[in-house]
């Protein structure tokens, strides 16, 4: 709902109430004192409102109260009332996400039945009271992101029912108990990062058999690291009994130790292992290959030596491998090619040498290859063209040789390519002009020759182009003036001659980008002499332009005639029927290159219809399967949740199904976490379109059918057929959140359950999910406000959803 105003005093006459939910509205003012008459009340939720003043002390009169939820901007100031500690029946207390100040009340230790205490995201100061350790029914203690100091009371580590302990983002200091896990047999999540803790945390972890998340990174400790932590052998060995461990981050920066062989004894369920900037020494142990479920391995910023172990090839599920900025030597072996799900490989800033394995270019899942600042000396083989989904290629500062292969033109998705400071020679292949999505291209400090291909004027997404310090000759093509996004263009120290273009992006370029060439001329602002063109040359040029214009008109006329005849011929034929299973088509991965082949490069002969930014083409895949493609011409978007700049986007990723199928079909189901994740991904896409792209873009057609889910349940925003580009004078008016996002949130937030009445046996999980749903509905209704001025902008929407996601995951 979207109720506004103040709660009337007469409301207190409803003394028979057992459950009251006024959350996710726009109530203001103070709560009426008459509400203290609710002596039978067991459930009270007032979260996500705009009440003034302090949290009322009369809550202490509600002796039957079991659940009190006041989180998410409910109150703007004040302290935790002392009277809340008198609520002996209280099971859930949520005061998170307000602006509470002062201290954590010692009286809270009197609420002996308390199971969940959520007071995170406030401005609380002082120490954690010792009495908190007396709450023996506690299973979730979340006090992250406050300003707490002092030490963590050791009594908290004796609450045997605790499942989640979160102290992240405070200034807690002191030591940790020797037996941190001896009294916490059910501990699943331990969050200690961004504090100043030290102490014993290693051997006692072996008793945490239920531990799933251990977060110690980002300056969890300061000063001298205790022996028990800095000894990685003991520390990682102690985790071998944590068979449910899925996430481990030990980025402590001051370990100065070696990765032990016992690393391979960690949980086979481990998916993420971070040990970044720890000053780890020695080799990567062979036993790492035992972690068969690992998806993300990051060991960057250490002092690792030796070669990459061959057992890395056993991590068949690995998607991200990062050992950047170490001292790893020797060559990259063929075993790396066994990682057929690898998306990102970061091996830069090491001492790797020799040739790259040819099979590396056959890992078609690769998205980013960073091999910069090594001593690699091979050439780039033609099978580089197999990587149709490659986004980043960085070979900066190696000893690579040979020519750039013509197959480089197959990398249609690439946005950044840096092969500078190598020994590449011969010409720049003309096929490079087909990379219309490329934004950053650096070929500097090589031995390239020949002229700049005219085809490079087709690279309409180019923002950065560096060709300096080569042997490139000829003239600078005037056609490069078409590159409207180009901001950096450097051709210094080459053999160019002729006129420097002065239009388009060249209007803003400095003269230093053209120095040390043979005979450049043009505008005086480039510090070159003026060009002298004879009248005969000008006359020949006019004749050539006239001839070219006539030929162009003739070709266009012929092609239009051919298309019209072909369309007329096809209309006379009946289309063959081909029964294709929708689920099979949806799950098949079809690359952008295959789509181009199937539609004859999106030729007009395959055009079925078009409107605004959108067109529909027909085509036939190599398998014989007929298909129709809805494409959008987008020369302005690059966000990963939206579209790709300067390409015709035809849904080339592996779409499983649209969101509306999950929401309105009995055959599919989305839990609350998945719904929240999808909303956050869509919100991020809209935030990019509204606030981080120039000019802003308004989608105008946001609905579940236009949100596509891939096989990893990642949401993608589609169908820009009626989108609008805004001018500067329109951006403030239209980039207020349109009501369509609010409607989408309403469709996703509700799950058929309404907190109309309190049920004594309701689980804490249900209460938490209801709180999340209410918070989502608050955002949805704010986005649907009738007045655009009252709608929440997408920057704030993203922040709110991220906050809801953190609170949901922690408790």
Tab-separated table of C-alpha atoms in Angstrom, residues 598-802:
chain	number	residue	atom	x	y	z
A	598	UNK	CA	22.036	-17.491	-40.759
A	599	UNK	CA	20.635	-14.140	-41.892
A	600	UNK	CA	23.174	-13.398	-44.641
A	601	UNK	CA	24.715	-10.552	-42.592
A	602	UNK	CA	21.219	-9.295	-41.660
A	603	UNK	CA	20.573	-8.579	-45.332
A	604	UNK	CA	17.472	-6.766	-46.502
A	605	UNK	CA	16.360	-9.886	-48.331
A	606	UNK	CA	15.810	-11.529	-44.923
A	607	UNK	CA	14.083	-8.494	-43.396
A	608	UNK	CA	10.520	-9.286	-42.302
A	609	UNK	CA	9.599	-5.945	-40.750
A	610	UNK	CA	10.935	-3.054	-38.667
A	611	UNK	CA	9.964	-0.127	-36.455
A	612	UNK	CA	11.783	2.504	-34.373
A	613	UNK	CA	15.042	0.901	-33.190
A	614	UNK	CA	13.881	-2.661	-33.827
A	615	UNK	CA	13.903	-4.991	-36.839
A	616	UNK	CA	12.854	-8.634	-37.349
A	617	UNK	CA	14.859	-10.940	-39.610
A	618	UNK	CA	14.399	-14.533	-40.686
A	619	UNK	CA	17.223	-16.995	-41.162
A	620	UNK	CA	18.310	-20.641	-41.237
A	621	UNK	CA	21.060	-22.068	-39.001
A	622	UNK	CA	23.595	-24.618	-40.230
A	623	UNK	CA	21.538	-27.311	-38.498
A	624	UNK	CA	18.621	-26.479	-40.813
A	625	UNK	CA	16.579	-24.877	-38.045
A	626	UNK	CA	14.530	-21.824	-39.079
A	627	UNK	CA	14.436	-18.872	-36.737
A	628	UNK	CA	13.306	-15.284	-36.417
A	629	UNK	CA	15.509	-12.638	-34.782
A	630	UNK	CA	14.354	-9.426	-33.126
A	631	UNK	CA	17.278	-7.013	-33.269
A	632	UNK	CA	17.949	-3.520	-31.998
A	633	UNK	CA	20.347	-1.049	-33.596
A	634	UNK	CA	22.214	0.351	-30.600
A	635	UNK	CA	25.138	2.653	-31.166
A	636	UNK	CA	25.163	3.936	-27.626
A	637	UNK	CA	24.896	1.203	-24.984
A	638	UNK	CA	27.587	-1.018	-23.455
A	639	UNK	CA	26.283	-2.074	-20.024
A	640	UNK	CA	26.554	-5.842	-19.344
A	641	UNK	CA	22.892	-5.988	-18.230
A	642	UNK	CA	21.655	-4.052	-21.274
A	643	UNK	CA	23.097	-4.220	-24.807
A	644	UNK	CA	26.486	-3.940	-26.511
A	645	UNK	CA	27.598	-0.694	-28.111
A	646	UNK	CA	27.659	-0.350	-31.864
A	647	UNK	CA	26.428	-3.818	-32.813
A	648	UNK	CA	23.101	-5.222	-33.895
A	649	UNK	CA	22.040	-7.055	-30.760
A	650	UNK	CA	20.007	-10.163	-31.496
A	651	UNK	CA	19.839	-12.007	-28.125
A	652	UNK	CA	22.987	-14.057	-28.837
A	653	UNK	CA	23.435	-15.291	-25.256
A	654	UNK	CA	21.903	-18.502	-23.936
A	655	UNK	CA	18.420	-17.365	-23.007
A	656	UNK	CA	16.440	-20.000	-21.126
A	657	UNK	CA	13.103	-18.222	-20.757
A	658	UNK	CA	11.560	-14.827	-20.166
A	659	UNK	CA	10.696	-13.672	-16.667
A	660	UNK	CA	6.939	-13.723	-17.247
A	661	UNK	CA	7.048	-17.490	-17.689
A	662	UNK	CA	8.475	-17.821	-14.169
A	663	UNK	CA	5.979	-15.423	-12.660
A	664	UNK	CA	2.771	-16.594	-14.326
A	665	UNK	CA	3.263	-20.329	-14.902
A	666	UNK	CA	2.726	-23.222	-12.500
A	667	UNK	CA	5.717	-25.026	-14.005
A	668	UNK	CA	8.326	-22.586	-12.708
A	669	UNK	CA	9.254	-21.183	-9.306
A	670	UNK	CA	11.430	-18.325	-8.057
A	671	UNK	CA	12.401	-18.127	-4.407
A	672	UNK	CA	12.753	-14.784	-2.637
A	673	UNK	CA	16.537	-14.640	-3.151
A	674	UNK	CA	16.205	-15.187	-6.907
A	675	UNK	CA	13.468	-12.568	-7.170
A	676	UNK	CA	15.577	-10.041	-5.284
A	677	UNK	CA	18.637	-10.801	-7.424
A	678	UNK	CA	16.680	-10.336	-10.674
A	679	UNK	CA	15.237	-7.016	-9.475
A	680	UNK	CA	18.717	-5.797	-8.544
A	681	UNK	CA	20.124	-6.739	-11.966
A	682	UNK	CA	17.295	-4.962	-13.807
A	683	UNK	CA	17.682	-1.910	-11.551
A	684	UNK	CA	21.433	-1.764	-12.301
A	685	UNK	CA	20.676	-1.817	-16.030
A	686	UNK	CA	18.171	1.033	-15.706
A	687	UNK	CA	20.525	3.009	-13.456
A	688	UNK	CA	23.189	2.816	-16.184
A	689	UNK	CA	20.723	3.952	-18.870
A	690	UNK	CA	19.314	6.815	-16.765
A	691	UNK	CA	22.395	8.177	-14.995
A	692	UNK	CA	25.682	6.919	-16.450
A	693	UNK	CA	25.117	7.112	-20.177
A	694	UNK	CA	25.102	10.275	-22.231
A	695	UNK	CA	22.546	10.995	-23.474
A	696	UNK	CA	20.204	9.206	-21.030
A	697	UNK	CA	18.006	6.430	-22.408
A	698	UNK	CA	14.413	5.671	-21.375
A	699	UNK	CA	13.262	2.110	-22.026
A	700	UNK	CA	9.480	2.823	-22.035
A	701	UNK	CA	8.568	-0.886	-22.309
A	702	UNK	CA	9.757	-2.552	-19.087
A	703	UNK	CA	7.692	-5.617	-18.231
A	704	UNK	CA	8.425	-9.248	-17.247
A	705	UNK	CA	8.280	-10.400	-20.864
A	706	UNK	CA	11.182	-8.075	-21.736
A	707	UNK	CA	13.400	-9.382	-18.927
A	708	UNK	CA	15.265	-12.456	-20.176
A	709	UNK	CA	16.908	-15.019	-17.883
A	710	UNK	CA	19.944	-16.957	-19.082
A	711	UNK	CA	20.955	-20.429	-18.000
A	712	UNK	CA	22.645	-19.009	-14.867
A	713	UNK	CA	19.437	-17.141	-13.907
A	714	UNK	CA	21.107	-13.809	-14.696
A	715	UNK	CA	18.636	-11.160	-15.870
A	716	UNK	CA	19.115	-9.251	-19.130
A	717	UNK	CA	17.041	-6.276	-20.251
A	718	UNK	CA	15.738	-6.532	-23.821
A	719	UNK	CA	13.383	-5.031	-26.440
A	720	UNK	CA	14.462	-1.438	-26.973
A	721	UNK	CA	11.969	-1.025	-29.820
A	722	UNK	CA	10.321	2.104	-28.363
A	723	UNK	CA	13.251	3.432	-26.315
A	724	UNK	CA	14.017	7.158	-26.336
A	725	UNK	CA	17.320	9.071	-26.340
A	726	UNK	CA	17.038	12.239	-24.254
A	727	UNK	CA	18.565	15.636	-24.831
A	728	UNK	CA	20.157	17.666	-22.060
A	729	UNK	CA	16.979	19.631	-21.464
A	730	UNK	CA	14.924	16.477	-21.051
A	731	UNK	CA	17.139	14.361	-18.797
A	732	UNK	CA	16.000	15.837	-15.472
A	733	UNK	CA	12.361	15.414	-16.402
A	734	UNK	CA	12.398	11.889	-17.774
A	735	UNK	CA	15.097	10.094	-15.796
A	736	UNK	CA	12.842	9.943	-12.778
A	737	UNK	CA	11.939	6.284	-12.381
A	738	UNK	CA	9.082	5.353	-14.662
A	739	UNK	CA	6.228	3.448	-13.110
A	740	UNK	CA	7.069	0.352	-15.151
A	741	UNK	CA	9.910	-0.612	-12.800
A	742	UNK	CA	7.606	-0.302	-9.797
A	743	UNK	CA	5.017	-2.516	-11.487
A	744	UNK	CA	7.729	-5.070	-12.252
A	745	UNK	CA	8.783	-5.092	-8.580
A	746	UNK	CA	5.161	-5.627	-7.491
A	747	UNK	CA	4.838	-8.605	-9.842
A	748	UNK	CA	7.980	-10.134	-8.378
A	749	UNK	CA	7.756	-9.129	-4.720
A	750	UNK	CA	4.482	-10.835	-3.810
A	751	UNK	CA	4.506	-14.560	-3.190
A	752	UNK	CA	0.906	-15.221	-2.281
A	753	UNK	CA	1.471	-14.667	1.456
A	754	UNK	CA	0.018	-11.771	3.438
A	755	UNK	CA	0.904	-10.917	7.043
A	756	UNK	CA	-2.747	-10.211	7.911
A	757	UNK	CA	-2.662	-12.135	11.136
A	758	UNK	CA	-0.023	-13.467	13.479
A	759	UNK	CA	0.549	-17.195	13.573
A	760	UNK	CA	2.262	-18.395	16.677
A	761	UNK	CA	4.169	-21.142	14.870
A	762	UNK	CA	5.423	-18.950	12.030
A	763	UNK	CA	9.143	-19.509	11.443
A	764	UNK	CA	11.746	-16.797	11.638
A	765	UNK	CA	12.551	-17.422	7.975
A	766	UNK	CA	8.968	-16.537	7.038
A	767	UNK	CA	9.135	-13.334	9.067
A	768	UNK	CA	12.391	-12.366	7.399
A	769	UNK	CA	10.998	-13.092	3.951
A	770	UNK	CA	7.895	-11.033	4.731
A	771	UNK	CA	10.128	-8.151	5.778
A	772	UNK	CA	12.047	-8.403	2.506
A	773	UNK	CA	8.788	-8.502	0.502
A	774	UNK	CA	7.516	-5.445	2.362
A	775	UNK	CA	10.737	-3.548	1.666
A	776	UNK	CA	10.486	-4.437	-2.036
A	777	UNK	CA	6.865	-3.298	-2.175
A	778	UNK	CA	7.865	0.009	-0.573
A	779	UNK	CA	10.338	0.600	-3.397
A	780	UNK	CA	7.782	-0.530	-5.993
A	781	UNK	CA	5.127	1.874	-4.739
A	782	UNK	CA	7.607	4.755	-4.569
A	783	UNK	CA	8.448	4.074	-8.215
A	784	UNK	CA	4.726	4.144	-9.126
A	785	UNK	CA	3.974	7.505	-7.558
A	786	UNK	CA	1.615	9.565	-9.725
A	787	UNK	CA	3.906	12.594	-9.671
A	788	UNK	CA	7.314	12.067	-11.372
A	789	UNK	CA	8.900	14.354	-8.785
A	790	UNK	CA	7.988	11.899	-6.009
A	791	UNK	CA	9.414	8.833	-7.730
A	792	UNK	CA	12.674	7.448	-6.424
A	793	UNK	CA	15.561	7.716	-8.924
A	794	UNK	CA	17.344	4.554	-10.026
A	795	UNK	CA	20.575	5.358	-8.143
A	796	UNK	CA	18.649	5.248	-4.879
A	797	UNK	CA	16.668	2.190	-5.982
A	798	UNK	CA	19.906	0.242	-6.619
A	799	UNK	CA	21.252	1.254	-3.203
A	800	UNK	CA	18.047	0.195	-1.443
A	801	UNK	CA	17.951	-3.189	-3.212
A	802	UNK	CA	21.639	-3.826	-2.408
